[in-house]
Every structure is written in structure tokens, then in C-alpha cells.
Amino acid sequence: MKQPPDLLARGGPSNVPGRSAGAMRSAANDQSHPSNVESVPSERPCGTDMRATPRHALPRQRGLTLVELMVALVAAIIFSLSVLLVQIALTKENVSMSDVGQRDNQSRAALDLITQDLSNAGFMLGGVQSRCSVTLAYNSSVGTKPFFQYPVSAESQPLPLPTSTAVGSGAYPSTTPDPNGYGSNAQFTDMLFFTGTTSALQLPSSTNPNTYVVQQTSTTTAPGSNGAISSTVLPLQSVTGINAGDGALLRMPLNGKLVCFRVPIAQVGPGGPPASTTIDSKSTQLFPSSGYPGFQAQMQAAGVWPASGLVNSNLIGARLTDLGPAAGSNLQTVVYYVGNYGTAGTATGRYPMLMRAVINAQNDTLTSVNPVAAGVVSLQALFGVDETNSGSVTNYLTWPDVVSGQYTANVRSVLFAIVTKTLQTDPNTKYQAPTAIAMASPSLGPDGFTSYQVPAAYARNHFSVLESEVAIRNQIWPH
């Protein structure tokens, strides 16, 4: 019997072969559990209510609030500032360390350079002959027209350098870097002079220097009432090999010492005998117009002026050594002093420097001026003398005491010190005036170094002191 179609549509019972009623119920139960069957998208007719269909809940999404963002920004700024401060501190420390390193390196290089120049001090200063006890020179362009050429010497700054060049005018060095001025007791500094040849080739040619003897027979014919002594004309036994423009050294024994005079040769001859065997030292600036008595004050200070005065007989038999063209001479004077490096009157380059000037010792021409070490504010020297010829230093004296004690020929060593300041200021440093930078002085002798007084302009700088002592080999082992 067939069932009506509407029963089949309503899911009524049906007789399916091979399936029991229990199996039919089980199938119906399986359809009520969608997890056990494959999910098939349903097709809903238009207008069906969506709320009747279950759906899965979506995850909730959140962002940073304004407060959280501001807190994060503040934390980032604090971290960045911390890193920046650390970097600034490290940069300052690097600058400070670089400052100290640069200053120390330059100062030690300066010590090495001074030591090198000291090793040449006095070398061949007397040519190839015996060493001079004192060497006298003259230059009308300097304040003290006659002056000494010692192997080593010192003067207090400021002092005009003995040179006629534009750089070395009467006011050179014209300025000093310290605001309170050098040469005073507070900011004392020396100028160190070392005179000697750079090599043994202090020759007019490839041969040994020619030596000429002052003649007795012709000295009375020289101009002047006292013969050649009161004249710039010097009679010789020969003038062969001598040329105008040469530099010469005249050796004259006086008071048991060998006194030497720097003699420029301005003219040779002319004319027949005896004028043909004379040289004339008359010069615009390098020899006294009055002749050898123009050195009287310096000779008296050195203890070599004769009691009876300088007369013509003192000149007879004296030896003159021709040292060749003065312009090309390797006899030089090296001067160390504290000065400003840069152009005067400008804001750039005005910094304290240890300077090194080289002067031709035959004609006083300034050949070079170079900065050696930055930040040097004081240079001082003590001279180790051997008054009793014991073979060792017995006292350390300042140069004025060396001269007053007439120990210029007994100097065995030079003890020098330099005071340097940092190139950069330190805001955490403040010297309270008066503050003195002390220097260690030797135990021998009455003299010592002068403490450096820190001026207000350098109150925020650090200072250091370097000392060194060098033996003058050409004084100990004379050539």
C-alpha cells in the first residue's frame, strides 16, 4: 500500500529495504549532531532572520591609550638623554686624555730637541784651534751692542735677539703670552742660547781653515794713535785665500785666558805693501767703529781686560782664522724662548708656545723661527759649574751668578725645566690666587728654580713640570 506523498515529505515512516526502525532513528540522531557529519553551507532564502543562525565570537582588538603612549615617550626620552650624557662625558674624557697626551708628547719632543742642541753647544765654536775662554761679538742693531757668544747662556725675557732682520728687530720677541708679563718674579722665564757648529765642516773650502798672524812691522802704520788696536784695519803677514764677506775669528791671549773676537771681513787690501796685507772689519753694524776698545766693558766683566788697558802690543802675534763666507756659515746660535705663535693683534694663533729660533752666528741673520711645544708658559735653566776643576758639578747657579762669579768657562751641565698648561680648560678646576707651581731644585748650590705663579687667565688649566739635565760634552772634552 502506498503512503501518501505528504507523509514522505514530513518525514513519516517509510519502509526502506535493509534498514530497521532503529537504524532509521540512529540516522536521525546523526543528523541532529552536525559535528559528526560534513558541514555544508546552508542556503537561506532572502529575508531569513540572521539572528536565528549561531556564529562564532570574534577576538576583541585593543590599542595603546594616550596615557600609555605618553609614558612610553617619556621613558624613551629619559633613556636617550642618559645615553647622550654618557656620550658627552666620554667625549670630554677623550678630549682631556688627548689634551694631556698631546701636551706630554710635545713637551718630551721639546726636551729631546733641546738635548740635541745642547750636544752641539760649543762644538767648533773656536774653529779648529783651542777653545776660547770668551768670544766677543758686536752688532749695532741690538740694545747691548757688544755681546758674548758662549757655548751656553741664558737671559731673562723679554730680550731682543741679536739679529738685524725684520723678524728680529729690536722689539723681538715683541710680546709674551702671559697676561702679567714675563721677566717678572711671578712669571719668570729664560731665553736659552746655545752656540756651536752643526758639523766639523766649518771651513772656507775643502781644506782646513787658513790661519794668519798679526804682524808687528806694519801695525804702527795702521790708522789710529794706538795702531791696529784703535782701528778696524788689521795687518797680517798674508791675505791669500781671504775674501770680502768672510767671517773670521781673532784669538788674543789676555790675562791668562784665550779671548776671541768675531771679525767680519769687509775689505781686503787694496793697494801695495803693506796695505795689500791688511783686512778691514769696518761694517755698518758688525764691528765697533772705534776698533777693539769698543769691547772694553764686556772684557772687564769677563775679567780679561788688562790692568794697563788694551794696547797695540797685545795684538802682536795674535792669530786670525778665516772661517769662510759668513752667509753660508754653519756656526749658529739656537735660541729657545716662550712666545706667542700667530699673528700679533689677531684672535687666532695667540697661544703660548715654546719657540726655537736659529741665528747665523757669523752675521746675526735670523734663519728660522719655529714653534716646538704648545702650552709652555715658563722655561728656566740652572747651570752646573765646576769652580775647582774637580771633574764634577759642584754648584748649580743661575746665569747671572755664573757671569758674576766668572765661571762661564767652567759650565759642565745645564739643568732646565719647562712648565706647561693644558690646551683645554677644566670647569671643575679653579686655582685660588696666588697659586704657585713649584719646581724641584737641586740640593747643590744656592740657586734654584723660581715657582711659577698662576695668573687669573690660566686659573682653569692644569699644569705639569718637566725637568732634564744634559752634560755639555764640548766643554768636558774640548776639541
mmCIF file of N, CA, C and O in Angstrom, residues 31-65:
data_model
loop_
_atom_site.group_PDB
_atom_site.id
_atom_site.type_symbol
_atom_site.label_atom_id
_atom_site.label_comp_id
_atom_site.label_asym_id
_atom_site.label_seq_id
_atom_site.Cartn_x
_atom_site.Cartn_y
_atom_site.Cartn_z
ATOM 1 N N GLN A 31 21.939 13.107 12.232
ATOM 2 C CA GLN A 31 21.672 14.391 11.586
ATOM 3 C C GLN A 31 21.483 15.504 12.599
ATOM 4 O O GLN A 31 21.689 16.657 12.289
ATOM 5 N N SER A 32 21.115 15.165 13.834
ATOM 6 C CA SER A 32 20.961 16.213 14.871
ATOM 7 C C SER A 32 22.278 16.651 15.449
ATOM 8 O O SER A 32 22.317 17.589 16.223
ATOM 9 N N HIS A 33 23.403 15.973 15.151
ATOM 10 C CA HIS A 33 24.747 16.354 15.660
ATOM 11 C C HIS A 33 25.636 16.708 14.472
ATOM 12 O O HIS A 33 26.204 15.830 13.840
ATOM 13 N N PRO A 34 25.724 17.955 14.158
ATOM 14 C CA PRO A 34 26.491 18.371 12.973
ATOM 15 C C PRO A 34 27.963 18.037 13.046
ATOM 16 O O PRO A 34 28.643 17.978 12.046
ATOM 17 N N SER A 35 28.513 17.823 14.249
ATOM 18 C CA SER A 35 29.938 17.524 14.375
ATOM 19 C C SER A 35 30.296 16.192 13.793
ATOM 20 O O SER A 35 31.453 15.912 13.549
ATOM 21 N N ASN A 36 29.325 15.331 13.600
ATOM 22 C CA ASN A 36 29.621 14.008 13.082
ATOM 23 C C ASN A 36 29.467 13.910 11.576
ATOM 24 O O ASN A 36 29.639 12.869 10.994
ATOM 25 N N VAL A 37 29.039 15.006 10.967
ATOM 26 C CA VAL A 37 28.854 14.993 9.523
ATOM 27 C C VAL A 37 29.593 16.160 8.913
ATOM 28 O O VAL A 37 29.975 17.103 9.612
ATOM 29 N N GLU A 38 29.790 16.093 7.645
ATOM 30 C CA GLU A 38 30.478 17.184 6.945
ATOM 31 C C GLU A 38 29.593 18.400 6.892
ATOM 32 O O GLU A 38 28.409 18.312 6.597
ATOM 33 N N SER A 39 30.190 19.524 7.243
ATOM 34 C CA SER A 39 29.421 20.769 7.285
ATOM 35 C C SER A 39 29.187 21.248 5.868
ATOM 36 O O SER A 39 30.114 21.344 5.062
ATOM 37 N N VAL A 40 27.959 21.549 5.613
ATOM 38 C CA VAL A 40 27.579 22.041 4.283
ATOM 39 C C VAL A 40 26.953 23.401 4.448
ATOM 40 O O VAL A 40 26.044 23.571 5.271
ATOM 41 N N PRO A 41 27.432 24.379 3.753
ATOM 42 C CA PRO A 41 26.841 25.720 3.897
ATOM 43 C C PRO A 41 25.369 25.676 3.541
ATOM 44 O O PRO A 41 24.968 25.031 2.578
ATOM 45 N N SER A 42 24.654 26.353 4.377
ATOM 46 C CA SER A 42 23.202 26.381 4.155
ATOM 47 C C SER A 42 22.842 27.526 3.252
ATOM 48 O O SER A 42 23.482 28.572 3.296
ATOM 49 N N GLU A 43 21.851 27.320 2.525
ATOM 50 C CA GLU A 43 21.344 28.369 1.658
ATOM 51 C C GLU A 43 20.028 28.846 2.227
ATOM 52 O O GLU A 43 19.104 28.071 2.429
ATOM 53 N N ARG A 44 20.098 30.183 2.576
ATOM 54 C CA ARG A 44 18.902 30.753 3.181
ATOM 55 C C ARG A 44 18.214 31.631 2.162
ATOM 56 O O ARG A 44 18.867 32.393 1.457
ATOM 57 N N PRO A 45 16.949 31.473 2.098
ATOM 58 C CA PRO A 45 16.234 32.367 1.181
ATOM 59 C C PRO A 45 16.298 33.784 1.657
ATOM 60 O O PRO A 45 16.509 34.061 2.823
ATOM 61 N N CYS A 46 16.207 34.674 0.761
ATOM 62 C CA CYS A 46 16.254 36.107 1.079
ATOM 63 C C CYS A 46 15.163 36.446 2.066
ATOM 64 O O CYS A 46 14.036 35.986 1.947
ATOM 65 N N GLY A 47 15.560 37.228 3.055
ATOM 66 C CA GLY A 47 14.610 37.632 4.072
ATOM 67 C C GLY A 47 14.642 36.786 5.297
ATOM 68 O O GLY A 47 13.871 36.997 6.207
ATOM 69 N N THR A 48 15.544 35.764 5.345
ATOM 70 C CA THR A 48 15.619 34.893 6.517
ATOM 71 C C THR A 48 16.246 35.648 7.662
ATOM 72 O O THR A 48 17.189 36.426 7.482
ATOM 73 N N ASP A 49 15.850 35.472 8.876
ATOM 74 C CA ASP A 49 16.378 36.147 10.073
ATOM 75 C C ASP A 49 17.734 35.581 10.409
ATOM 76 O O ASP A 49 17.874 34.396 10.706
ATOM 77 N N MET A 50 18.818 36.466 10.393
ATOM 78 C CA MET A 50 20.192 36.037 10.686
ATOM 79 C C MET A 50 20.385 35.737 12.153
ATOM 80 O O MET A 50 21.300 35.006 12.531
ATOM 81 N N ARG A 51 19.624 36.312 13.029
ATOM 82 C CA ARG A 51 19.805 36.080 14.463
ATOM 83 C C ARG A 51 19.495 34.641 14.824
ATOM 84 O O ARG A 51 19.923 34.140 15.857
ATOM 85 N N ALA A 52 18.738 33.962 13.990
ATOM 86 C CA ALA A 52 18.403 32.575 14.299
ATOM 87 C C ALA A 52 19.560 31.641 14.005
ATOM 88 O O ALA A 52 19.523 30.479 14.374
ATOM 89 N N THR A 53 20.602 32.141 13.294
ATOM 90 C CA THR A 53 21.753 31.296 12.937
ATOM 91 C C THR A 53 22.888 31.523 13.932
ATOM 92 O O THR A 53 23.360 32.648 14.101
ATOM 93 N N PRO A 54 23.426 30.496 14.622
ATOM 94 C CA PRO A 54 24.545 30.690 15.585
ATOM 95 C C PRO A 54 25.840 30.983 14.832
ATOM 96 O O PRO A 54 26.070 30.495 13.737
ATOM 97 N N ARG A 55 26.712 31.837 15.421
ATOM 98 C CA ARG A 55 28.031 32.160 14.826
ATOM 99 C C ARG A 55 29.097 32.232 15.909
ATOM 100 O O ARG A 55 28.787 32.463 17.077
ATOM 101 N N HIS A 56 30.359 32.020 15.508
ATOM 102 C CA HIS A 56 31.479 32.054 16.456
ATOM 103 C C HIS A 56 31.807 33.495 16.826
ATOM 104 O O HIS A 56 31.801 34.384 15.978
ATOM 105 N N ALA A 57 32.193 33.755 18.103
ATOM 106 C CA ALA A 57 32.550 35.102 18.586
ATOM 107 C C ALA A 57 33.941 35.493 18.078
ATOM 108 O O ALA A 57 34.885 34.711 18.154
ATOM 109 N N LEU A 58 34.156 36.724 17.524
ATOM 110 C CA LEU A 58 35.452 37.232 17.063
ATOM 111 C C LEU A 58 36.271 37.768 18.231
ATOM 112 O O LEU A 58 35.736 38.300 19.197
ATOM 113 N N PRO A 59 37.695 37.664 18.182
ATOM 114 C CA PRO A 59 38.527 38.197 19.286
ATOM 115 C C PRO A 59 38.449 39.705 19.349
ATOM 116 O O PRO A 59 38.408 40.391 18.324
ATOM 117 N N ARG A 60 38.525 40.245 20.560
ATOM 118 C CA ARG A 60 38.438 41.690 20.771
ATOM 119 C C ARG A 60 39.802 42.351 20.528
ATOM 120 O O ARG A 60 40.805 41.902 21.047
ATOM 121 N N GLN A 61 39.919 43.412 19.738
ATOM 122 C CA GLN A 61 41.151 44.139 19.444
ATOM 123 C C GLN A 61 41.188 45.450 20.206
ATOM 124 O O GLN A 61 40.211 46.188 20.224
ATOM 125 N N ARG A 62 42.481 45.736 20.858
ATOM 126 C CA ARG A 62 42.658 46.966 21.631
ATOM 127 C C ARG A 62 43.939 47.670 21.194
ATOM 128 O O ARG A 62 44.906 47.029 20.810
ATOM 129 N N GLY A 63 44.103 49.032 21.283
ATOM 130 C CA GLY A 63 45.314 49.821 21.019
ATOM 131 C C GLY A 63 45.816 50.475 22.309
ATOM 132 O O GLY A 63 45.249 50.271 23.386
ATOM 133 N N LEU A 64 47.000 51.271 22.194
ATOM 134 C CA LEU A 64 47.549 51.986 23.352
ATOM 135 C C LEU A 64 46.689 53.195 23.648
ATOM 136 O O LEU A 64 46.293 53.941 22.737
ATOM 137 N N THR A 65 46.499 53.392 24.932
ATOM 138 C CA THR A 65 45.773 54.596 25.330
ATOM 139 C C THR A 65 46.724 55.785 25.270
ATOM 140 O O THR A 65 47.943 55.640 25.154
#
